[in-house]
Short mmCIF file of C-alpha atoms and ligand atoms in Angstrom, two decimals:
data_model
loop_
_atom_site.label_atom_id
_atom_site.label_comp_id
_atom_site.label_asym_id
_atom_site.label_seq_id
_atom_site.Cartn_x
_atom_site.Cartn_y
_atom_site.Cartn_z
CA MET A 1 89.46 140.57 86.10
CA GLY A 2 88.73 136.91 85.77
CA GLY A 3 88.04 135.51 82.93
CA ALA A 4 84.19 134.84 82.91
CA ASP A 5 82.35 136.58 80.74
CA GLN A 6 79.80 137.06 83.69
CA VAL A 7 79.80 140.03 84.90
CA HIS A 8 82.58 140.82 86.89
CA ILE A 9 80.80 143.91 89.08
CA THR A 10 83.78 145.79 90.05
CA ARG A 11 84.35 149.15 89.89
CA ARG A 12 87.10 151.21 90.07
CA SER A 13 89.10 154.62 88.79
CA SER A 14 91.96 154.07 85.50
CA MET A 15 94.39 155.74 84.29
CA THR A 16 94.05 155.75 80.53
CA ALA A 17 97.31 156.55 78.15
CA ASN A 18 95.79 159.89 77.77
CA GLY A 19 96.83 160.78 81.88
CA ASP A 20 92.63 161.21 82.48
CA ASN A 21 91.30 159.40 85.75
CA VAL A 22 88.06 157.71 84.30
CA LYS A 23 85.54 155.89 85.69
CA GLU A 24 84.77 152.64 84.02
CA ASN A 25 81.76 151.02 82.48
CA HIS A 26 81.14 147.34 83.79
CA GLY A 27 78.08 146.94 82.45
CA GLY A 28 75.84 149.26 84.54
CA ASP A 29 73.49 151.72 83.23
CA THR A 30 75.10 153.05 79.73
CA ARG A 31 72.40 155.72 79.46
CA ASN A 32 73.88 159.63 78.54
CA LEU A 33 77.67 158.27 78.68
CA PRO A 34 80.13 160.57 79.14
CA VAL A 35 82.27 161.20 75.43
CA ASP A 36 84.81 159.88 77.33
CA ALA A 37 83.86 157.34 78.84
CA VAL A 38 85.53 154.03 79.29
CA ILE A 39 83.69 151.40 76.87
CA ASN A 40 83.58 147.76 78.53
CA LEU A 41 83.03 145.62 75.27
CA ASP A 42 84.48 142.75 77.15
CA HIS A 43 81.98 140.90 78.23
CA GLY A 44 79.23 139.88 76.76
CA ASP A 45 77.02 140.73 78.59
CA PRO A 46 73.40 141.27 75.86
CA THR A 47 71.79 145.13 76.75
CA MET A 48 70.81 145.24 74.06
CA TYR A 49 67.31 143.16 74.12
CA GLU A 50 66.71 145.66 76.64
CA SER A 51 64.92 147.83 73.81
CA TYR A 52 62.92 144.72 72.52
CA TRP A 53 61.19 143.80 75.77
CA ARG A 54 61.24 146.89 76.76
CA LYS A 55 58.73 146.91 73.61
CA VAL A 56 56.69 143.50 74.64
CA GLY A 57 56.28 146.07 77.90
CA ASP A 58 53.31 143.54 80.47
CA GLU A 59 53.38 140.03 78.48
CA CYS A 60 56.03 139.16 80.52
CA THR A 61 54.59 140.08 83.70
CA PHE A 62 54.26 137.41 86.29
CA VAL A 63 53.20 138.11 90.05
CA ILE A 64 54.35 134.96 92.58
CA LYS A 65 52.44 135.18 95.84
CA GLY A 66 54.29 134.73 99.15
CA PHE A 67 52.28 130.97 99.52
CA GLU A 68 53.91 129.41 96.12
CA SER A 69 57.03 128.10 95.04
CA LEU A 70 58.08 127.07 98.55
CA SER A 71 58.45 123.09 98.22
CA TYR A 72 61.78 122.33 96.74
CA PHE A 73 60.62 120.01 94.35
CA SER A 74 58.91 121.26 90.65
CA ASN A 75 57.92 117.64 89.23
CA PRO A 76 58.62 114.68 91.40
CA ASN A 77 57.65 112.82 88.57
CA ASN A 78 60.60 113.45 86.48
CA PRO A 79 64.10 112.65 86.86
CA CYS A 80 64.93 115.90 87.16
CA TRP A 81 62.11 116.74 89.73
CA PHE A 82 63.76 120.19 90.18
CA LEU A 83 62.62 121.44 86.25
CA GLU A 84 59.49 123.43 86.44
CA PRO A 85 57.25 121.85 83.91
CA LYS A 86 56.42 125.20 82.64
CA LEU A 87 59.80 125.62 81.45
CA GLU A 88 59.97 121.88 79.86
CA GLU A 89 57.24 122.80 78.48
CA ALA A 90 58.14 126.67 77.06
CA ILE A 91 62.13 125.13 75.85
CA LYS A 92 60.13 121.89 74.13
CA ASN A 93 57.72 124.90 72.12
CA LEU A 94 60.87 127.37 71.67
CA HIS A 95 62.60 124.81 70.02
CA GLY A 96 59.96 123.23 67.80
CA ALA A 97 59.33 126.77 66.53
CA VAL A 98 62.55 128.04 65.27
CA GLY A 99 63.90 124.28 64.45
CA ASN A 100 67.06 124.57 65.87
CA ALA A 101 66.89 121.63 67.73
CA VAL A 102 65.39 118.12 68.94
CA THR A 103 63.59 117.31 71.53
CA ASP A 104 62.06 114.47 71.08
CA GLY A 105 63.09 112.08 72.86
CA TYR A 106 65.65 113.92 75.37
CA SER A 107 65.81 114.29 78.62
CA ILE A 108 66.45 117.86 79.88
CA ILE A 109 68.28 119.40 82.48
CA VAL A 110 67.84 123.15 84.39
CA GLY A 111 71.33 124.57 85.76
CA THR A 112 72.05 128.28 87.26
CA GLY A 113 73.14 129.03 83.78
CA SER A 114 75.23 126.84 81.19
CA SER A 115 78.41 127.36 83.05
CA GLN A 116 76.66 125.36 86.02
CA LEU A 117 74.94 122.73 83.66
CA LEU A 118 78.99 122.51 81.24
CA GLN A 119 80.82 121.54 84.59
CA ALA A 120 77.31 118.67 85.91
CA VAL A 121 78.15 117.23 82.33
CA LEU A 122 81.84 116.86 82.89
CA PHE A 123 80.51 115.78 86.30
CA ALA A 124 77.94 113.10 84.44
CA VAL A 125 80.53 111.27 81.41
CA THR A 126 83.22 111.22 83.82
CA THR A 127 82.19 109.44 86.64
CA PRO A 128 82.67 106.33 87.89
CA LEU A 129 86.08 107.35 86.87
CA GLU A 130 86.94 104.24 84.45
CA HIS A 131 90.55 105.33 84.10
CA ALA A 132 94.30 105.87 86.39
CA SER A 133 94.17 109.92 85.24
CA GLN A 134 92.37 112.54 84.43
CA ILE A 135 89.97 113.36 81.56
CA ASN A 136 91.70 115.45 79.38
CA VAL A 137 89.23 118.06 77.75
CA VAL A 138 89.97 119.94 74.91
CA SER A 139 88.15 122.93 72.72
CA PRO A 140 89.94 124.51 69.94
CA ALA A 141 90.85 127.58 69.80
CA PRO A 142 89.77 130.08 70.06
CA TYR A 143 87.67 129.13 72.26
CA TYR A 144 85.96 130.79 75.09
CA SER A 145 88.23 132.16 77.68
CA SER A 146 86.11 130.62 80.50
CA TYR A 147 86.42 126.29 79.08
CA PRO A 148 90.01 126.29 81.04
CA GLU A 149 88.53 128.24 84.33
CA ILE A 150 85.53 126.32 84.38
CA VAL A 151 87.75 122.88 84.10
CA ASP A 152 90.16 123.57 86.07
CA LEU A 153 88.32 125.44 89.16
CA VAL A 154 88.75 122.83 91.57
CA LYS A 155 91.03 120.87 90.43
CA SER A 156 89.03 117.67 89.51
CA GLY A 157 90.64 114.17 89.82
CA LEU A 158 88.14 113.08 87.38
CA TYR A 159 89.14 115.96 84.53
CA LYS A 160 91.24 118.21 83.33
CA TRP A 161 91.99 121.55 80.86
CA ALA A 162 94.27 120.17 78.44
CA GLY A 163 93.94 123.16 75.53
CA ASP A 164 93.89 123.76 72.05
CA ALA A 165 92.31 120.49 70.25
CA HIS A 166 94.16 120.83 67.05
CA GLU A 167 97.18 119.81 69.45
CA PHE A 168 95.68 116.82 70.98
CA GLU A 169 97.44 114.25 70.03
CA LYS A 170 97.90 112.03 73.06
CA ASP A 171 96.16 108.25 72.43
CA GLU A 172 93.65 109.15 75.64
CA PRO A 173 90.30 109.79 76.32
CA TYR A 174 89.30 112.88 75.55
CA ILE A 175 86.43 114.84 76.17
CA GLU A 176 85.83 117.53 72.87
CA LEU A 177 83.63 121.19 74.20
CA VAL A 178 82.00 121.87 70.92
CA THR A 179 81.28 125.76 70.44
CA SER A 180 78.89 126.57 67.57
CA PRO A 181 78.64 129.36 66.59
CA ASN A 182 81.88 130.16 68.43
CA ASN A 183 82.50 132.19 71.09
CA PRO A 184 84.82 134.77 69.92
CA SER A 185 84.78 134.05 65.92
CA GLY A 186 81.25 132.97 64.91
CA VAL A 187 81.72 130.39 63.11
CA ILE A 188 80.29 127.31 62.49
CA ARG A 189 82.13 124.07 64.18
CA GLY A 190 81.61 120.70 64.77
CA SER A 191 84.09 118.13 66.43
CA VAL A 192 88.18 118.60 65.12
CA VAL A 193 89.50 115.51 67.35
CA ASN A 194 87.70 112.49 65.50
CA ARG A 195 89.07 109.60 67.75
CA GLU A 196 87.50 106.60 69.75
CA GLY A 197 86.89 107.23 72.50
CA GLY A 198 85.49 110.79 72.65
CA VAL A 199 82.54 112.90 73.88
CA LEU A 200 81.61 115.14 72.36
CA ILE A 201 79.60 118.95 74.15
CA HIS A 202 77.75 120.64 72.07
CA ASP A 203 77.79 124.21 73.53
CA LEU A 204 74.66 125.99 71.46
CA ALA A 205 74.70 129.60 73.64
CA TYR A 206 74.45 130.82 70.14
CA TYR A 207 72.66 128.87 67.93
CA TRP A 208 69.61 130.96 67.53
CA PRO A 209 67.92 133.31 64.02
CA GLN A 210 69.64 136.40 65.15
CA TYR A 211 72.96 135.27 65.11
CA THR A 212 73.49 132.48 62.52
CA PRO A 213 71.58 131.11 59.83
CA ILE A 214 69.21 128.01 61.30
CA THR A 215 70.36 125.50 58.87
CA SER A 216 69.35 121.79 60.55
CA SER A 217 67.27 121.48 63.35
CA LEU A 218 70.69 119.56 65.56
CA ASP A 219 70.44 116.04 67.13
CA PHE A 220 73.87 115.80 69.24
CA ASP A 221 74.04 113.38 72.81
CA ILE A 222 74.81 116.38 74.54
CA MET A 223 73.03 120.20 74.08
CA LEU A 224 73.46 122.97 75.79
CA PHE A 225 71.40 126.14 75.57
CA THR A 226 71.07 129.75 77.89
CA ALA A 227 68.73 132.14 78.22
CA SER A 228 71.70 134.59 78.63
CA LYS A 229 72.32 134.53 74.69
CA CYS A 230 68.66 133.27 73.06
CA THR A 231 66.69 136.01 75.10
CA GLY A 232 69.25 138.67 77.06
CA HIS A 233 68.40 137.55 80.25
CA ALA A 234 72.00 136.69 81.35
CA GLY A 235 70.11 138.13 85.59
CA SER A 236 68.43 135.31 86.09
CA ARG A 237 70.70 132.51 84.70
CA VAL A 238 68.65 129.52 83.18
CA GLY A 239 70.89 127.08 81.14
CA TRP A 240 68.87 123.87 80.12
CA ALA A 241 70.75 120.90 78.55
CA LEU A 242 69.35 118.27 75.89
CA VAL A 243 70.95 114.88 76.91
CA LYS A 244 69.66 111.75 74.61
CA ASP A 245 71.61 109.51 77.31
CA LYS A 246 69.61 108.62 80.27
CA GLU A 247 72.01 108.34 82.61
CA VAL A 248 74.28 111.18 82.16
CA ALA A 249 70.41 112.78 82.48
CA LYS A 250 70.69 111.41 86.20
CA LYS A 251 73.82 112.16 87.01
CA MET A 252 73.42 115.14 85.77
CA THR A 253 70.45 115.41 88.25
CA LYS A 254 72.68 114.29 91.01
CA PHE A 255 75.06 116.79 89.93
CA MET A 256 72.48 119.57 91.05
CA GLU A 257 70.92 117.90 93.50
CA VAL A 258 74.35 117.94 95.15
CA ASN A 259 75.81 121.02 93.65
CA THR A 260 72.64 123.17 94.55
CA ILE A 261 70.06 120.79 95.16
CA GLY A 262 68.13 122.06 92.26
CA VAL A 263 67.63 125.45 91.04
CA SER A 264 65.43 128.80 91.78
CA LYS A 265 61.85 128.36 91.24
CA GLU A 266 61.78 131.78 90.26
CA PRO A 267 64.77 132.49 87.53
CA GLN A 268 62.91 129.46 86.17
CA LEU A 269 59.53 130.79 85.84
CA ARG A 270 59.97 134.51 84.64
CA VAL A 271 61.90 132.47 81.54
CA ALA A 272 59.27 129.91 81.11
CA LYS A 273 57.26 133.19 80.35
CA ILE A 274 59.61 135.27 78.24
CA LEU A 275 60.43 131.61 76.24
CA GLN A 276 56.57 131.16 75.58
CA VAL A 277 56.00 134.98 74.61
CA ILE A 278 58.79 134.63 71.91
CA ALA A 279 57.85 130.97 70.94
CA ASP A 280 54.08 131.88 70.61
CA ARG A 281 55.73 135.62 68.80
CA CYS A 282 58.03 133.30 66.02
CA LYS A 283 54.74 132.70 63.96
CA ARG A 284 54.37 136.21 62.87
CA PHE A 285 57.90 136.31 61.52
CA GLY A 286 58.36 138.96 58.84
CA SER A 287 54.53 141.06 59.95
CA PRO A 288 54.42 144.69 60.14
CA GLU A 289 54.86 145.15 63.50
CA GLY A 290 58.09 143.46 62.87
CA ASP A 291 56.95 141.46 66.80
CA ASP A 292 59.21 138.25 66.22
CA PHE A 293 61.99 138.72 68.41
CA PHE A 294 64.22 136.75 66.54
CA GLU A 295 63.47 139.35 63.28
CA TYR A 296 63.45 142.29 65.56
CA ASN A 297 66.88 141.20 67.09
CA LYS A 298 68.74 140.40 64.47
CA ASN A 299 67.91 143.46 62.06
CA LEU A 300 69.82 145.30 65.67
CA LEU A 301 73.10 142.96 64.84
CA THR A 302 73.01 143.32 60.78
CA GLU A 303 72.57 147.10 61.55
CA ARG A 304 75.21 146.93 63.77
CA TRP A 305 77.61 144.42 62.40
CA GLU A 306 76.83 147.32 58.69
CA ILE A 307 78.54 149.59 60.52
CA LEU A 308 81.11 148.33 62.13
CA ARG A 309 82.47 146.15 59.01
CA GLU A 310 82.32 149.63 57.11
CA THR A 311 84.08 151.62 59.97
CA VAL A 312 87.29 148.59 59.37
CA LYS A 313 86.84 149.61 56.09
CA LYS A 314 88.02 153.37 56.40
CA THR A 315 90.37 152.46 58.63
CA GLN A 316 92.76 149.56 57.19
CA MET A 317 93.21 148.65 60.90
CA PHE A 318 91.70 145.66 61.54
CA THR A 319 90.36 142.83 59.46
CA LEU A 320 86.72 140.96 60.36
CA PRO A 321 86.37 137.14 59.65
CA LYS A 322 83.71 136.45 56.62
CA TYR A 323 80.74 134.30 57.18
CA PRO A 324 79.40 132.50 53.50
CA LEU A 325 75.72 133.36 52.88
CA GLN A 326 73.10 130.25 53.82
CA HIS A 327 69.62 129.21 53.24
CA CYS A 328 67.88 130.10 57.21
CA ASN A 329 65.25 127.61 57.52
CA TYR A 330 63.66 129.72 59.92
CA THR A 331 63.77 133.41 58.26
CA GLY A 332 64.11 131.76 54.60
CA ASP A 333 66.41 134.27 53.89
CA VAL A 334 70.05 133.67 52.11
CA THR A 335 71.63 135.05 54.92
CA GLN A 336 75.22 135.75 56.65
CA ALA A 337 76.10 135.29 60.35
CA HIS A 338 75.86 138.19 62.88
CA PRO A 339 77.41 137.45 65.59
CA ALA A 340 77.45 138.43 69.35
CA PHE A 341 81.07 139.30 69.15
CA ALA A 342 83.46 140.98 66.70
CA TRP A 343 86.71 138.53 66.49
CA MET A 344 88.54 141.78 65.22
CA LYS A 345 92.27 141.52 63.59
CA CYS A 346 94.79 144.39 63.93
CA LYS A 347 96.77 144.84 60.68
CA GLU A 348 100.54 142.89 60.83
CA GLY A 349 103.29 144.92 63.25
CA ILE A 350 100.18 145.81 66.09
CA GLU A 351 101.70 142.94 68.73
CA ASP A 352 99.53 143.55 71.18
CA CYS A 353 95.60 144.15 69.93
CA GLU A 354 94.20 145.07 73.53
CA LYS A 355 96.08 147.64 74.42
CA LEU A 356 95.17 149.57 71.05
CA PHE A 357 91.94 149.94 71.74
CA ARG A 358 92.74 149.77 75.74
CA ASN A 359 94.58 153.71 75.08
CA HIS A 360 91.21 154.48 73.37
CA LYS A 361 89.31 153.38 76.36
CA ILE A 362 87.58 150.32 74.96
CA LEU A 363 88.26 147.29 76.97
CA THR A 364 87.83 144.40 75.19
CA ARG A 365 88.98 140.90 75.48
CA SER A 366 92.27 139.73 73.87
CA GLY A 367 93.11 137.08 71.85
CA ARG A 368 95.39 135.42 74.05
CA ARG A 369 92.95 134.53 76.22
CA PHE A 370 91.30 131.91 73.88
CA GLY A 371 94.47 130.26 73.46
CA SER A 372 94.94 132.33 70.88
CA ASP A 373 97.26 135.56 69.44
CA PRO A 374 97.18 138.81 71.53
CA GLY A 375 96.96 140.39 67.42
CA PHE A 376 92.78 139.19 68.03
CA VAL A 377 91.03 140.78 70.37
CA ARG A 378 87.21 140.18 70.90
CA VAL A 379 85.22 143.17 70.58
CA SER A 380 81.29 142.92 72.55
CA MET A 381 78.48 143.71 69.65
CA VAL A 382 75.45 142.79 72.12
CA GLY A 383 75.48 145.95 74.16
CA ARG A 384 73.34 148.95 74.07
CA ASP A 385 73.19 151.03 71.55
CA GLU A 386 74.73 154.35 73.41
CA GLU A 387 77.83 152.28 73.60
CA PHE A 388 78.32 150.82 70.44
CA LYS A 389 77.46 154.47 69.00
CA LEU A 390 80.70 155.21 70.54
CA PHE A 391 82.80 152.38 69.91
CA ILE A 392 82.36 153.57 65.57
CA ASP A 393 82.90 157.01 67.30
CA ARG A 394 85.93 155.95 68.34
CA LEU A 395 87.10 153.03 66.33
CA SER A 396 86.86 155.41 63.18
CA MET A 397 89.47 157.40 64.68
CA ILE A 398 91.85 154.97 64.99
C1 PLP B 1 79.99 129.95 74.38
C2 PLP B 1 79.53 130.15 75.50
N1 PLP B 1 78.61 129.22 76.28
C3 PLP B 1 77.96 129.53 77.93
C4 PLP B 1 77.97 130.54 78.38
C5 PLP B 1 77.70 130.66 79.84
O1 PLP B 1 76.47 131.16 79.88
P1 PLP B 1 75.47 131.50 80.40
O2 PLP B 1 76.32 130.88 82.23
O3 PLP B 1 74.77 132.68 80.95
O4 PLP B 1 74.34 130.54 80.51
C6 PLP B 1 78.76 131.15 77.11
C7 PLP B 1 78.34 132.98 78.18
O5 PLP B 1 79.26 133.93 77.75
C8 PLP B 1 79.23 131.55 76.20
O6 PLP B 1 79.48 132.24 75.40
#
């Protein structure tokens, strides 16, 4: 298995602790799961969102005719010439409606997921290399498990993974990846190194009202977002960066140009449609129909977290993080976070929490992968209902 939350589509059979030969579920269709199915909660595959989009029906359907979208170019007048104008408009409208990020004065760069944009930013902020050696890239543990893999994949001469930001003591330039809310732990974070010569990249994939209270409209220099975690359309592979510095934006565009000559228009147009639909529905928060996207999915996650906390309390085997009550500017409520992942700690004496879950046919991601302790696991909370129910049934029997 690779490190990313990207879906790994290998299918294999595996022997469980009981010796049963069972088929693993790798994020495919899980309806009618057999009671002894292996539940894959390792990836953050956002299939939970299907229920909302089913309700929406045809409102997001759009047709592309054979003669449309042939050109490489989307908007020659925009420095990011491959960004579809409709997507740019929908991104601005959605951030405006939710109030989670400022877009005025920012360049928007679209990418094939925010994973590609992360590579584009690393390239942009490290070129031309003015230093004798590669720039250190750090993030405080527990950090998103894909960061080390993304940073070191091509063994760049420009930058290198330097591990846990808490332990970074070198007197050298650095880049800090600030993930807020954090994957895996769900906590709101700021930078930790705070020294001169540092560049901060804010990964805000989960800064949306279904996961966490929106306490301010953020205006950091470099902010990354993704449709994967905002709307659940991970399969469309669309992410966007909001970048203050025009030179950085230009270099990111250059990276995308050389890497993939831009981003496919079809998913951009699809995501534009989807973002605009939820931006329009934002105005109806608290409506009796409950058709606000964020309200509907926040309710789903709240319910799941309540069930999980109750079950964990009964088992007395695990602990979960506690999140502060905060006023959410979007919903108007005082609420706590309901993250996309549960960061579970096994009670003292159990050294390998991932193994414990695996023995109960539940696949999770070990704390070790996040630069942390194997006494922790990360469990996806955004899978389908049936998977979640089966997970709770199994958990209550541990
Ligand atoms: C914190 C964080 N950043 C970035 C990504 C990458 O998302 P994508 O490439 O699907 O846009 C993920 C995916 O799980 C994530 O959790």
